[in-house]
Amino acid sequence: MIPANDSDPAGRDSLHAQERAAGLVEELQDENAQLHEAMRSHAVVDQAIGVVLAVGKLTPEQGWDVLREVSQRTNVKLRHVSELITDWARTGKLCADVRTELERQLAQYAQRPRSKA
């Protein structure tokens, strides 16, 4: 690229346009990476909800509530709790604090009367 000099207004404009375009490309790449990460996170959370549904015989909404409560009460990010629970489904191993809170949440739902469809 030939550097623009101050006596070439067209060159300055072209350089500014290229800089703006490069900035926009960088912003779009960042946004794209964030969207990909959100999709991966969403998939992990959905899988964990599925595990909770199977274990607790809950509705999807109840499964979401259990997962959210476990995350909040253990002070562990929802995505990480979800990863731990999906790993637990494969390995049978779950850290004590998350296991204890998961069991507590599931016990609360087990005590509630089930509505008949």
Coordinates of C-alpha atoms in Angstrom, one line a residue:
M1 CA 0.0 0.0 0.0
I2 CA 1.3 3.5 -0.9
P3 CA 1.2 5.8 2.1
A4 CA -1.1 8.8 1.7
N5 CA 0.4 12.2 2.2
D6 CA -1.4 15.3 3.4
S7 CA -1.4 16.9 0.0
D8 CA -3.5 14.0 -1.4
P9 CA -7.1 14.3 0.0
A10 CA -8.3 11.3 -2.1
G11 CA -5.5 9.1 -0.7
R12 CA -6.4 10.2 2.9
D13 CA -10.0 9.4 2.3
S14 CA -9.1 6.0 0.9
L15 CA -6.8 5.3 3.9
H16 CA -9.6 6.2 6.3
A17 CA -12.1 4.0 4.5
Q18 CA -9.7 1.1 4.7
E19 CA -9.1 1.7 8.4
R20 CA -12.9 1.8 9.0
A21 CA -13.4 -1.4 7.0
A22 CA -10.6 -3.1 8.9
G23 CA -12.2 -2.0 12.2
L24 CA -15.6 -3.3 11.1
V25 CA -14.1 -6.6 10.0
E26 CA -12.5 -7.0 13.5
E27 CA -15.8 -6.2 15.2
L28 CA -17.7 -8.7 13.1
Q29 CA -15.1 -11.4 13.8
D30 CA -15.4 -10.7 17.6
E31 CA -19.2 -10.9 17.3
N32 CA -19.0 -14.1 15.3
A33 CA -16.8 -15.7 18.0
Q34 CA -19.2 -14.6 20.7
L35 CA -22.1 -16.1 18.9
H36 CA -20.3 -19.4 18.4
E37 CA -19.5 -19.5 22.1
A38 CA -23.1 -18.8 22.9
M39 CA -24.3 -21.7 20.7
R40 CA -21.8 -24.1 22.4
S41 CA -22.9 -22.9 25.8
H42 CA -26.6 -23.3 24.9
A43 CA -26.0 -26.9 23.7
V44 CA -24.3 -27.8 27.0
V45 CA -27.0 -26.3 29.1
D46 CA -29.7 -28.1 27.0
Q47 CA -27.8 -31.4 27.5
A48 CA -27.6 -30.8 31.3
I49 CA -31.3 -30.0 31.4
G50 CA -31.9 -33.3 29.7
V51 CA -29.9 -35.2 32.3
V52 CA -31.8 -33.4 35.1
L53 CA -35.1 -34.3 33.4
A54 CA -34.2 -38.0 33.2
V55 CA -32.9 -38.2 36.7
G56 CA -35.7 -36.2 38.4
K57 CA -38.6 -37.0 36.0
L58 CA -39.3 -33.3 35.6
T59 CA -40.7 -31.1 32.9
P60 CA -38.2 -29.0 30.8
E61 CA -39.2 -25.9 32.8
Q62 CA -38.5 -27.6 36.1
G63 CA -35.2 -28.9 34.8
W64 CA -34.2 -25.4 33.9
D65 CA -35.2 -24.2 37.3
V66 CA -33.2 -26.9 39.0
L67 CA -30.1 -26.2 37.0
R68 CA -30.4 -22.5 37.6
E69 CA -30.8 -23.0 41.3
V70 CA -27.9 -25.3 41.5
S71 CA -25.8 -22.7 39.8
Q72 CA -26.9 -19.9 42.0
R73 CA -26.7 -21.8 45.3
T74 CA -23.2 -23.2 44.6
N75 CA -22.0 -19.9 43.1
V76 CA -20.8 -21.7 40.0
K77 CA -21.5 -20.4 36.5
L78 CA -24.5 -22.1 34.8
R79 CA -22.3 -23.3 31.9
H80 CA -19.8 -24.9 34.2
V81 CA -22.6 -26.5 36.3
S82 CA -24.0 -27.8 33.0
E83 CA -20.6 -29.2 32.0
L84 CA -20.2 -30.9 35.4
I85 CA -23.7 -32.5 35.1
T86 CA -23.2 -33.8 31.6
D87 CA -19.8 -35.2 32.6
W88 CA -21.6 -36.8 35.6
A89 CA -24.0 -38.5 33.2
R90 CA -21.0 -40.1 31.4
T91 CA -18.7 -40.8 34.3
G92 CA -20.8 -41.1 37.4
K93 CA -18.6 -38.5 39.1
L94 CA -19.8 -35.1 40.4
C95 CA -18.2 -32.7 42.8
A96 CA -19.7 -32.8 46.3
D97 CA -21.1 -29.3 46.4
V98 CA -22.9 -29.5 43.1
R99 CA -24.1 -33.1 43.9
T100 CA -25.5 -32.0 47.3
E101 CA -27.3 -29.0 45.8
L102 CA -28.6 -31.1 42.8
E103 CA -30.0 -33.7 45.2
R104 CA -31.5 -31.0 47.4
Q105 CA -33.3 -29.4 44.4
L106 CA -34.5 -32.7 43.0
A107 CA -35.8 -33.7 46.5
Q108 CA -37.8 -30.5 46.6
Y109 CA -39.5 -31.3 43.3
A110 CA -40.1 -35.0 44.4
Q111 CA -42.1 -33.7 47.4
R112 CA -44.4 -31.6 45.2
P113 CA -47.6 -33.1 44.1
R114 CA -47.6 -33.9 40.4
S115 CA -50.3 -32.5 38.3
K116 CA -52.3 -34.9 36.2
A117 CA -52.3 -34.3 32.4

